Every structure is written in C-alpha cells, then in structure tokens.
mmCIF file of C-alpha atoms in Angstrom:
data_model
loop_
_atom_site.group_PDB
_atom_site.id
_atom_site.type_symbol
_atom_site.label_atom_id
_atom_site.label_comp_id
_atom_site.label_asym_id
_atom_site.label_seq_id
_atom_site.Cartn_x
_atom_site.Cartn_y
_atom_site.Cartn_z
ATOM 1 C CA UNK R 1 -15.083 21.192 21.166
ATOM 2 C CA UNK R 2 -17.914 20.533 23.643
ATOM 3 C CA UNK R 3 -19.735 17.269 24.188
ATOM 4 C CA UNK R 4 -22.850 18.542 22.433
ATOM 5 C CA UNK R 5 -20.873 19.325 19.272
ATOM 6 C CA UNK R 6 -19.232 15.894 19.335
ATOM 7 C CA UNK R 7 -22.637 14.288 19.739
ATOM 8 C CA UNK R 8 -23.984 16.338 16.865
ATOM 9 C CA UNK R 9 -21.236 15.225 14.517
ATOM 10 C CA UNK R 10 -21.585 11.626 15.635
ATOM 11 C CA UNK R 11 -25.316 11.695 14.998
ATOM 12 C CA UNK R 12 -24.800 13.394 11.658
ATOM 13 C CA UNK R 13 -22.397 10.631 10.641
ATOM 14 C CA UNK R 14 -24.942 8.026 11.605
ATOM 15 C CA UNK R 15 -27.877 9.732 9.911
ATOM 16 C CA UNK R 16 -26.395 11.185 6.756
ATOM 17 C CA UNK R 17 -24.168 8.402 5.439
ATOM 18 C CA UNK R 18 -25.259 8.041 1.838
ATOM 19 C CA UNK R 19 -23.853 8.383 -1.655
ATOM 20 C CA UNK R 20 -20.609 9.995 -2.693
ATOM 21 C CA UNK R 21 -17.284 8.883 -4.091
ATOM 22 C CA UNK R 22 -14.188 10.045 -5.883
ATOM 23 C CA UNK R 23 -14.910 10.058 -9.607
ATOM 24 C CA UNK R 24 -13.186 7.112 -11.213
ATOM 25 C CA UNK R 25 -11.527 7.500 -14.576
ATOM 26 C CA UNK R 26 -9.827 4.755 -16.487
ATOM 27 C CA UNK R 27 -7.751 5.871 -19.401
ATOM 28 C CA UNK R 28 -4.358 4.262 -19.846
ATOM 29 C CA UNK R 29 -1.959 6.273 -21.962
ATOM 30 C CA UNK R 30 -1.013 4.267 -25.044
ATOM 31 C CA UNK R 31 2.219 6.245 -25.473
ATOM 32 C CA UNK R 32 3.328 5.296 -21.961
ATOM 33 C CA UNK R 33 2.418 1.658 -22.475
ATOM 34 C CA UNK R 34 4.254 1.506 -25.808
ATOM 35 C CA UNK R 35 7.676 1.969 -24.211
ATOM 36 C CA UNK R 36 9.957 -1.047 -23.920
ATOM 37 C CA UNK R 37 10.393 -2.460 -20.432
ATOM 38 C CA UNK R 38 11.802 -5.793 -19.334
ATOM 39 C CA UNK R 39 10.290 -7.300 -16.197
ATOM 40 C CA UNK R 40 11.588 -10.549 -14.735
ATOM 41 C CA UNK R 41 9.212 -12.429 -12.437
ATOM 42 C CA UNK R 42 10.575 -15.558 -10.749
ATOM 43 C CA UNK R 43 8.109 -18.023 -9.205
ATOM 44 C CA UNK R 44 10.686 -18.889 -6.577
ATOM 45 C CA UNK R 45 8.376 -20.808 -4.264
ATOM 46 C CA UNK R 46 8.039 -23.430 -6.972
ATOM 47 C CA UNK R 47 11.785 -23.936 -7.167
ATOM 48 C CA UNK R 48 12.194 -23.959 -3.393
ATOM 49 C CA UNK R 49 9.481 -26.547 -2.829
ATOM 50 C CA UNK R 50 10.970 -28.720 -5.557
ATOM 51 C CA UNK R 51 14.317 -28.739 -3.720
ATOM 52 C CA UNK R 52 14.979 -31.976 -1.841
ATOM 53 C CA UNK R 53 18.475 -31.673 -0.384
ATOM 54 C CA UNK R 54 20.707 -29.078 1.229
ATOM 55 C CA UNK R 55 22.746 -29.102 -1.978
ATOM 56 C CA UNK R 56 19.613 -28.137 -3.909
ATOM 57 C CA UNK R 57 19.085 -25.170 -1.603
ATOM 58 C CA UNK R 58 22.750 -24.248 -1.824
ATOM 59 C CA UNK R 59 22.340 -24.060 -5.589
ATOM 60 C CA UNK R 60 19.243 -21.850 -5.299
ATOM 61 C CA UNK R 61 20.923 -19.489 -2.849
ATOM 62 C CA UNK R 62 23.803 -19.027 -5.265
ATOM 63 C CA UNK R 63 21.452 -18.705 -8.230
ATOM 64 C CA UNK R 64 19.486 -15.871 -6.595
ATOM 65 C CA UNK R 65 22.035 -13.847 -4.593
ATOM 66 C CA UNK R 66 19.809 -10.744 -4.150
ATOM 67 C CA UNK R 67 17.021 -12.848 -2.679
ATOM 68 C CA UNK R 68 19.501 -14.681 -0.436
ATOM 69 C CA UNK R 69 21.067 -11.498 0.883
ATOM 70 C CA UNK R 70 18.074 -9.167 1.195
ATOM 71 C CA UNK R 71 15.095 -11.419 1.853
ATOM 72 C CA UNK R 72 16.644 -14.406 3.615
ATOM 73 C CA UNK R 73 19.216 -12.168 5.364
ATOM 74 C CA UNK R 74 21.934 -14.741 4.955
ATOM 75 C CA UNK R 75 24.426 -12.531 6.793
ATOM 76 C CA UNK R 76 22.585 -13.237 10.049
ATOM 77 C CA UNK R 77 23.432 -16.952 9.846
ATOM 78 C CA UNK R 78 26.679 -18.444 11.086
ATOM 79 C CA UNK R 79 27.082 -20.265 7.790
ATOM 80 C CA UNK R 80 25.280 -21.044 4.556
ATOM 81 C CA UNK R 81 24.943 -24.622 5.793
ATOM 82 C CA UNK R 82 22.817 -23.512 8.736
ATOM 83 C CA UNK R 83 20.589 -21.507 6.393
ATOM 84 C CA UNK R 84 20.140 -24.366 3.947
ATOM 85 C CA UNK R 85 19.408 -26.720 6.825
ATOM 86 C CA UNK R 86 16.643 -24.412 8.093
ATOM 87 C CA UNK R 87 15.194 -24.025 4.617
ATOM 88 C CA UNK R 88 15.123 -27.773 4.076
ATOM 89 C CA UNK R 89 13.310 -28.321 7.366
ATOM 90 C CA UNK R 90 10.770 -25.580 6.666
ATOM 91 C CA UNK R 91 9.974 -26.638 3.133
ATOM 92 C CA UNK R 92 9.602 -30.300 4.052
ATOM 93 C CA UNK R 93 7.100 -29.450 6.773
ATOM 94 C CA UNK R 94 3.709 -30.958 5.858
ATOM 95 C CA UNK R 95 1.776 -27.798 6.784
ATOM 96 C CA UNK R 96 4.013 -25.701 4.545
ATOM 97 C CA UNK R 97 3.523 -28.189 1.734
ATOM 98 C CA UNK R 98 -0.261 -27.871 2.039
ATOM 99 C CA UNK R 99 0.001 -24.068 2.164
ATOM 100 C CA UNK R 100 2.114 -24.048 -0.978
ATOM 101 C CA UNK R 101 -0.365 -26.354 -2.732
ATOM 102 C CA UNK R 102 -3.106 -23.827 -1.951
ATOM 103 C CA UNK R 103 -1.013 -20.976 -3.299
ATOM 104 C CA UNK R 104 -0.257 -22.869 -6.513
ATOM 105 C CA UNK R 105 -3.965 -23.541 -7.020
ATOM 106 C CA UNK R 106 -4.947 -19.900 -6.598
ATOM 107 C CA UNK R 107 -1.931 -18.469 -8.421
ATOM 108 C CA UNK R 108 -1.445 -21.083 -11.110
ATOM 109 C CA UNK R 109 -1.686 -18.174 -13.557
ATOM 110 C CA UNK R 110 0.119 -15.030 -12.395
ATOM 111 C CA UNK R 111 0.105 -13.274 -15.767
ATOM 112 C CA UNK R 112 -2.600 -10.729 -14.887
ATOM 113 C CA UNK R 113 -0.645 -9.463 -11.875
ATOM 114 C CA UNK R 114 2.559 -9.464 -13.917
ATOM 115 C CA UNK R 115 0.938 -7.395 -16.674
ATOM 116 C CA UNK R 116 -0.500 -4.902 -14.197
ATOM 117 C CA UNK R 117 2.881 -4.569 -12.512
ATOM 118 C CA UNK R 118 4.648 -4.094 -15.836
ATOM 119 C CA UNK R 119 2.235 -1.310 -16.812
ATOM 120 C CA UNK R 120 2.738 0.329 -13.419
ATOM 121 C CA UNK R 121 6.501 0.307 -13.876
ATOM 122 C CA UNK R 122 6.086 1.925 -17.290
ATOM 123 C CA UNK R 123 4.057 4.698 -15.698
ATOM 124 C CA UNK R 124 6.637 5.194 -12.940
ATOM 125 C CA UNK R 125 9.456 5.372 -15.476
ATOM 126 C CA UNK R 126 7.441 7.876 -17.528
ATOM 127 C CA UNK R 127 7.282 10.256 -14.566
ATOM 128 C CA UNK R 128 10.634 9.290 -13.048
ATOM 129 C CA UNK R 129 13.084 8.290 -15.843
ATOM 130 C CA UNK R 130 15.720 7.211 -13.306
ATOM 131 C CA UNK R 131 13.474 4.400 -12.058
ATOM 132 C CA UNK R 132 15.224 1.037 -12.293
ATOM 133 C CA UNK R 133 12.956 -1.984 -12.727
ATOM 134 C CA UNK R 134 13.503 -4.363 -9.802
ATOM 135 C CA UNK R 135 13.533 -8.129 -10.098
ATOM 136 C CA UNK R 136 10.303 -9.652 -8.809
ATOM 137 C CA UNK R 137 10.084 -12.880 -6.843
ATOM 138 C CA UNK R 138 7.013 -14.704 -5.606
ATOM 139 C CA UNK R 139 7.392 -16.843 -2.507
ATOM 140 C CA UNK R 140 5.533 -18.705 0.229
ATOM 141 C CA UNK R 141 6.732 -17.272 3.512
ATOM 142 C CA UNK R 142 4.646 -19.244 5.981
ATOM 143 C CA UNK R 143 2.911 -15.934 6.835
ATOM 144 C CA UNK R 144 6.195 -14.359 7.910
ATOM 145 C CA UNK R 145 6.351 -11.643 5.260
ATOM 146 C CA UNK R 146 3.772 -10.147 2.920
ATOM 147 C CA UNK R 147 5.840 -7.794 0.776
ATOM 148 C CA UNK R 148 9.460 -6.715 0.600
ATOM 149 C CA UNK R 149 10.058 -3.772 -1.722
ATOM 150 C CA UNK R 150 13.554 -2.401 -2.350
ATOM 151 C CA UNK R 151 15.198 -0.744 -5.329
ATOM 152 C CA UNK R 152 16.786 -4.070 -6.283
ATOM 153 C CA UNK R 153 14.010 -6.564 -5.745
ATOM 154 C CA UNK R 154 10.402 -7.139 -4.797
ATOM 155 C CA UNK R 155 9.314 -10.272 -2.957
ATOM 156 C CA UNK R 156 5.603 -11.108 -2.854
ATOM 157 C CA UNK R 157 4.535 -13.528 -0.132
ATOM 158 C CA UNK R 158 1.665 -15.113 -2.038
ATOM 159 C CA UNK R 159 0.364 -16.942 1.029
ATOM 160 C CA UNK R 160 -0.693 -13.536 2.402
ATOM 161 C CA UNK R 161 -2.792 -12.896 -0.688
ATOM 162 C CA UNK R 162 -5.061 -15.929 -0.702
ATOM 163 C CA UNK R 163 -8.800 -15.136 -0.999
ATOM 164 C CA UNK R 164 -10.485 -13.876 2.185
ATOM 165 C CA UNK R 165 -12.689 -16.984 2.126
ATOM 166 C CA UNK R 166 -9.693 -19.334 2.128
ATOM 167 C CA UNK R 167 -9.045 -21.504 5.182
ATOM 168 C CA UNK R 168 -5.432 -20.264 5.376
ATOM 169 C CA UNK R 169 -5.276 -16.671 6.607
ATOM 170 C CA UNK R 170 -2.526 -14.483 8.102
ATOM 171 C CA UNK R 171 -2.763 -13.634 11.783
ATOM 172 C CA UNK R 172 -4.150 -10.163 11.220
ATOM 173 C CA UNK R 173 -7.318 -8.413 12.411
ATOM 174 C CA UNK R 174 -10.182 -9.181 10.051
ATOM 175 C CA UNK R 175 -10.475 -5.585 8.838
ATOM 176 C CA UNK R 176 -6.813 -5.715 7.738
ATOM 177 C CA UNK R 177 -6.781 -9.295 6.420
ATOM 178 C CA UNK R 178 -9.577 -8.431 3.993
ATOM 179 C CA UNK R 179 -7.134 -6.131 2.192
ATOM 180 C CA UNK R 180 -4.778 -9.002 1.432
ATOM 181 C CA UNK R 181 -6.192 -10.297 -1.829
ATOM 182 C CA UNK R 182 -4.876 -10.383 -5.379
ATOM 183 C CA UNK R 183 -6.308 -7.001 -6.400
ATOM 184 C CA UNK R 184 -4.293 -5.280 -3.656
ATOM 185 C CA UNK R 185 -0.871 -6.653 -4.634
ATOM 186 C CA UNK R 186 0.159 -4.087 -7.243
ATOM 187 C CA UNK R 187 -1.345 -1.044 -5.449
ATOM 188 C CA UNK R 188 0.548 -2.047 -2.285
ATOM 189 C CA UNK R 189 3.794 -2.321 -4.261
ATOM 190 C CA UNK R 190 3.285 1.039 -5.982
ATOM 191 C CA UNK R 191 2.445 2.732 -2.667
ATOM 192 C CA UNK R 192 5.635 1.308 -1.178
ATOM 193 C CA UNK R 193 7.665 2.598 -4.142
ATOM 194 C CA UNK R 194 6.143 6.053 -3.696
ATOM 195 C CA UNK R 195 8.055 6.475 -0.426
ATOM 196 C CA UNK R 196 11.380 6.847 -2.255
ATOM 197 C CA UNK R 197 10.037 9.924 -4.075
ATOM 198 C CA UNK R 198 7.917 11.355 -1.238
ATOM 199 C CA UNK R 199 10.010 14.209 0.142
ATOM 200 C CA UNK R 200 9.269 15.443 3.689
ATOM 201 C CA UNK R 201 10.544 17.744 6.413
ATOM 202 C CA UNK R 202 11.729 15.381 9.181
ATOM 203 C CA UNK R 203 11.341 18.137 11.777
ATOM 204 C CA UNK R 204 7.636 18.572 10.979
ATOM 205 C CA UNK R 205 5.844 16.132 13.286
ATOM 206 C CA UNK R 206 2.339 17.563 12.986
ATOM 207 C CA UNK R 207 -0.811 15.678 12.084
ATOM 208 C CA UNK R 208 -0.995 17.776 8.919
ATOM 209 C CA UNK R 209 2.464 16.641 7.798
ATOM 210 C CA UNK R 210 1.455 13.005 8.172
ATOM 211 C CA UNK R 211 -1.863 13.619 6.402
ATOM 212 C CA UNK R 212 -0.086 15.228 3.456
ATOM 213 C CA UNK R 213 2.527 12.460 3.347
ATOM 214 C CA UNK R 214 -0.157 9.790 2.967
ATOM 215 C CA UNK R 215 -2.145 12.011 0.620
ATOM 216 C CA UNK R 216 0.877 12.308 -1.680
ATOM 217 C CA UNK R 217 1.423 8.568 -1.450
ATOM 218 C CA UNK R 218 -2.154 7.728 -2.470
ATOM 219 C CA UNK R 219 -2.155 10.379 -5.189
ATOM 220 C CA UNK R 220 1.062 8.855 -6.567
ATOM 221 C CA UNK R 221 -0.505 5.387 -6.605
ATOM 222 C CA UNK R 222 -3.642 6.627 -8.359
ATOM 223 C CA UNK R 223 -1.554 8.457 -10.967
ATOM 224 C CA UNK R 224 0.438 5.293 -11.660
ATOM 225 C CA UNK R 225 -2.657 3.058 -11.603
ATOM 226 C CA UNK R 226 -5.431 5.240 -13.062
ATOM 227 C CA UNK R 227 -7.674 2.254 -13.746
ATOM 228 C CA UNK R 228 -7.466 0.933 -10.195
ATOM 229 C CA UNK R 229 -10.378 1.600 -7.862
ATOM 230 C CA UNK R 230 -9.718 3.722 -4.782
ATOM 231 C CA UNK R 231 -10.819 0.679 -2.788
ATOM 232 C CA UNK R 232 -7.581 -1.106 -3.585
ATOM 233 C CA UNK R 233 -5.409 1.950 -2.984
ATOM 234 C CA UNK R 234 -6.595 3.050 0.460
ATOM 235 C CA UNK R 235 -8.146 -0.242 1.535
ATOM 236 C CA UNK R 236 -11.681 1.021 2.181
ATOM 237 C CA UNK R 237 -14.734 -0.836 0.967
ATOM 238 C CA UNK R 238 -16.843 0.952 -1.675
ATOM 239 C CA UNK R 239 -19.446 1.626 1.011
ATOM 240 C CA UNK R 240 -16.839 3.165 3.332
ATOM 241 C CA UNK R 241 -15.615 5.406 0.501
ATOM 242 C CA UNK R 242 -19.173 6.537 -0.256
ATOM 243 C CA UNK R 243 -19.910 7.172 3.424
ATOM 244 C CA UNK R 244 -16.689 9.144 3.889
ATOM 245 C CA UNK R 245 -17.463 11.438 0.965
ATOM 246 C CA UNK R 246 -21.056 11.862 2.111
ATOM 247 C CA UNK R 247 -19.770 12.985 5.511
ATOM 248 C CA UNK R 248 -16.698 14.931 4.429
ATOM 249 C CA UNK R 249 -18.077 18.199 5.855
ATOM 250 C CA UNK R 250 -18.612 16.626 9.260
ATOM 251 C CA UNK R 251 -15.213 14.928 9.250
ATOM 252 C CA UNK R 252 -13.476 18.189 8.348
ATOM 253 C CA UNK R 253 -15.444 20.069 11.018
ATOM 254 C CA UNK R 254 -14.181 17.602 13.606
ATOM 255 C CA UNK R 255 -10.574 18.203 12.581
ATOM 256 C CA UNK R 256 -10.976 21.995 12.563
ATOM 257 C CA UNK R 257 -12.977 22.359 15.772
ATOM 258 C CA UNK R 258 -10.564 20.112 17.654
ATOM 259 C CA UNK R 259 -7.520 21.909 16.195
ATOM 260 C CA UNK R 260 -6.077 18.609 15.006
ATOM 261 C CA UNK R 261 -4.047 19.757 12.003
ATOM 262 C CA UNK R 262 -1.170 20.986 14.132
ATOM 263 C CA UNK R 263 -1.426 18.304 16.805
ATOM 264 C CA UNK R 264 1.973 16.778 17.649
ATOM 265 C CA UNK R 265 0.994 14.254 20.324
ATOM 266 C CA UNK R 266 1.758 10.831 18.749
ATOM 267 C CA UNK R 267 -1.086 9.192 20.674
ATOM 268 C CA UNK R 268 -3.607 11.689 19.315
ATOM 269 C CA UNK R 269 -2.203 11.437 15.800
ATOM 270 C CA UNK R 270 -2.461 7.649 15.881
ATOM 271 C CA UNK R 271 -6.217 7.895 16.560
ATOM 272 C CA UNK R 272 -6.740 9.354 13.102
ATOM 273 C CA UNK R 273 -3.807 7.981 11.138
ATOM 274 C CA UNK R 274 -3.104 4.511 12.521
ATOM 275 C CA UNK R 275 -4.614 1.155 11.631
ATOM 276 C CA UNK R 276 -7.978 0.649 13.329
ATOM 277 C CA UNK R 277 -11.367 -0.841 12.421
ATOM 278 C CA UNK R 278 -12.952 2.612 12.871
ATOM 279 C CA UNK R 279 -12.071 6.156 13.875
ATOM 280 C CA UNK R 280 -13.917 6.104 17.179
ATOM 281 C CA UNK R 281 -12.868 9.669 18.044
ATOM 282 C CA UNK R 282 -15.326 10.680 15.299
ATOM 283 C CA UNK R 283 -17.796 7.802 15.109
ATOM 284 C CA UNK R 284 -17.860 4.033 15.442
ATOM 285 C CA UNK R 285 -19.230 3.897 11.893
ATOM 286 C CA UNK R 286 -16.393 5.980 10.455
ATOM 287 C CA UNK R 287 -13.600 3.865 8.898
ATOM 288 C CA UNK R 288 -10.108 3.926 10.373
ATOM 289 C CA UNK R 289 -7.259 6.069 9.023
ATOM 290 C CA UNK R 290 -9.587 8.956 8.158
ATOM 291 C CA UNK R 291 -6.698 11.393 8.484
ATOM 292 C CA UNK R 292 -4.981 9.651 5.584
ATOM 293 C CA UNK R 293 -8.128 9.779 3.467
ATOM 294 C CA UNK R 294 -8.595 13.468 4.233
ATOM 295 C CA UNK R 295 -4.959 14.124 3.326
ATOM 296 C CA UNK R 296 -5.563 12.463 -0.038
ATOM 297 C CA UNK R 297 -8.432 14.862 -0.756
ATOM 298 C CA UNK R 298 -6.289 17.864 0.186
ATOM 299 C CA UNK R 299 -3.445 16.722 -2.079
ATOM 300 C CA UNK R 300 -5.802 16.051 -4.980
ATOM 301 C CA UNK R 301 -7.157 19.601 -4.666
ATOM 302 C CA UNK R 302 -3.611 20.992 -4.509
ATOM 303 C CA UNK R 303 -2.591 19.209 -7.707
ATOM 304 C CA UNK R 304 -5.785 20.275 -9.472
ATOM 305 C CA UNK R 305 -5.708 23.918 -8.399
ATOM 306 C CA UNK R 306 -1.956 24.488 -8.754
ATOM 307 C CA UNK R 307 -1.544 22.300 -11.865
ATOM 308 C CA UNK R 308 1.636 20.663 -10.580
ATOM 309 C CA UNK R 309 3.171 17.554 -12.096
ATOM 310 C CA UNK R 310 3.562 14.315 -10.172
ATOM 311 C CA UNK R 311 7.345 14.804 -9.712
ATOM 312 C CA UNK R 312 6.765 18.383 -8.526
ATOM 313 C CA UNK R 313 4.218 17.175 -6.002
ATOM 314 C CA UNK R 314 6.451 14.448 -4.615
ATOM 315 C CA UNK R 315 9.430 16.832 -4.344
ATOM 316 C CA UNK R 316 7.466 19.393 -2.327
ATOM 317 C CA UNK R 317 8.457 18.903 1.330
ATOM 318 C CA UNK R 318 6.237 21.665 2.666
ATOM 319 C CA UNK R 319 2.985 20.167 3.997
ATOM 320 C CA UNK R 320 1.768 23.576 5.160
ATOM 321 C CA UNK R 321 2.276 25.045 1.686
ATOM 322 C CA UNK R 322 0.444 22.159 0.031
ATOM 323 C CA UNK R 323 -2.462 22.588 2.433
ATOM 324 C CA UNK R 324 -2.666 26.377 2.059
ATOM 325 C CA UNK R 325 -2.397 26.299 -1.725
ATOM 326 C CA UNK R 326 -4.821 23.412 -2.129
ATOM 327 C CA UNK R 327 -7.868 25.607 -1.598
ATOM 328 C CA UNK R 328 -9.340 22.523 0.018
ATOM 329 C CA UNK R 329 -12.999 22.617 0.940
ATOM 330 C CA UNK R 330 -15.063 19.547 1.808
ATOM 331 C CA UNK R 331 -17.609 18.509 -0.769
ATOM 332 C CA UNK R 332 -21.227 19.009 0.408
ATOM 333 C CA UNK R 333 -23.335 15.838 0.676
ATOM 334 C CA UNK R 334 -24.965 14.849 -2.603
#
C-alpha cells in the first residue's frame, strides 16, 4: 500500500467518524434462568482482614484449601508457617488496611455482581451441560492479581475494580485501568471461561487465526451475557464503538490492501491485536486491538449466515473456514 493510500485512509478515519454500533438486544431466556444452580461466593478478604494471629491464618488456609493451593500457591513456600507469617504481615500493614476499607465501602453489597454471575453460569451450562460451577472468592490482593479463573475456583481481586475516580488505582496505563470497574467483572470472567471451549489449530499463527480466536471469544461472551453492552465485553467506550463501525470500510481496506490477514510476523500482529491506546498503523484516533474487533464482526457474520450453534462455533478450529463462510463485508457508513 502506498503512502498516498495510507494518508487517504487516515484522513477518512479523521473526517468520517460518526454514528454506528452493533445493535444491542436484551432478552434473557426465562427457561434458561429457571434452572437450578448453586453458586457459592465467599467474601474472603473480610475473613482475612479479621484474622489477628498466625493461628487464625492457619485456620483459614485449612478452611479454604483450593484458595490456598491455587491462588496463594502454598507449594512454593518452605512451610505453612512461612506463608501464614507473610499473610499476617501483609494484612496488618496500614496501607493494606486502608485499601481494604475502601473496597468494603464500594463493595458493601456484592449481590448485583453475584446475580449477574449466577445468570451467566446458567447460560454457560445451557450451552455446555458439562460446565461445573466454580467456587467464587473475593479478595484484596494489594494490586497483585485482578482475576484468577480456573475450573475449580474464581478469585476476584476487588481492589482492581474500584471506580476509576478512586484514589487507589492499579499500576496500569490509563486506557486499561478504565476497564477495571464493577461492570467489567462478569464479562471478564465469562471471556476467560470461553478459552476452555475455544478450539484452535496451534500450527496456524496467522493474524486471521488470532482475529477469529478473539472474535469467537467475544461472541461467546455476548451470547452468555446478551444484556451486557459491547463496551464491557471488548473494553471500548461507546464513542469508540460508534467510530469503529462508522469506519469499518476503511479499517477493512487497510487490512486487505496491506495483506494483513495472513501475516505471521508477531511484531506486525501485535500492532493490531495487542493492548495499545490506539492502532497507530491505521490512525491515532482508531482504538487499539482493532484486529480483535474486526474478528468479532467476522465471527458474528459467520454465525448468522451459517446458522451454527454456540458449541459448534467454539469447536470449529478452522479460522480460514470461518472467514470464508462468514460472507463478511464491512457495513457502509450510516
């Protein structure tokens, strides 16, 4: 692609950003929600900050063995005594006490997140009957861990999800930190769970394969959380979503003219798929991770045009097939 063409697309992005967004629908299935499902949520940070002695921590470690083994990685310590000693020191630290107080103020009531998570698990089990409901813990990690998601347990580091206006913030770039608020908790968890169903071809290291992988992941999350705005699934602001749709033709032209779909250079792929405040290879006003967003559109078209179920989509390892059968065409600006 020549410099004039690049300039033309860049100018078009600057001039034609306007309206456009994925149509939002919100219709929870009453039959899915009517199924029985037991969800256990443990506010573990409360119990840990109430502990006053090493014996108290010893009791908690024995009480919650999955948390001790998986999250605290007890096997890495020489002894349980050394772990309990570290925990006592950390949780008696005045800064940690203040951080926990802030978390308890913001998350005094966690029932809305719990209900959303329970509904999400019902949807996952509807599509994937073998899904086992993990035990959920909340915790204050001292900004060491935001989320841990395994088949056995989920740990939510609530200190990561304080409001963006709060004085305590994780050491993340601003454009990423803004995505760490309450509304993002459940979508992040569901997206993480999607990876266990998202089948791929390990030998396929093309840009297209990565685009389709993320597209399947976001499609999964939207299917499980149909009432959740795209904003909280992909982490774009509403304005960024509107601008991306308004410029979908220009974005797609950039990918085609630069022959990016079958690019295998990791550095080049990262420009369009990796975390960044903007996709500067296209425009400084284009949001980052545009390859992921484009992959989502391709996957949505594939599901719509081929009428495949969610399990069928996730089991399909062939990114090339999904792309070819999607019939994808960018939407013209409104």
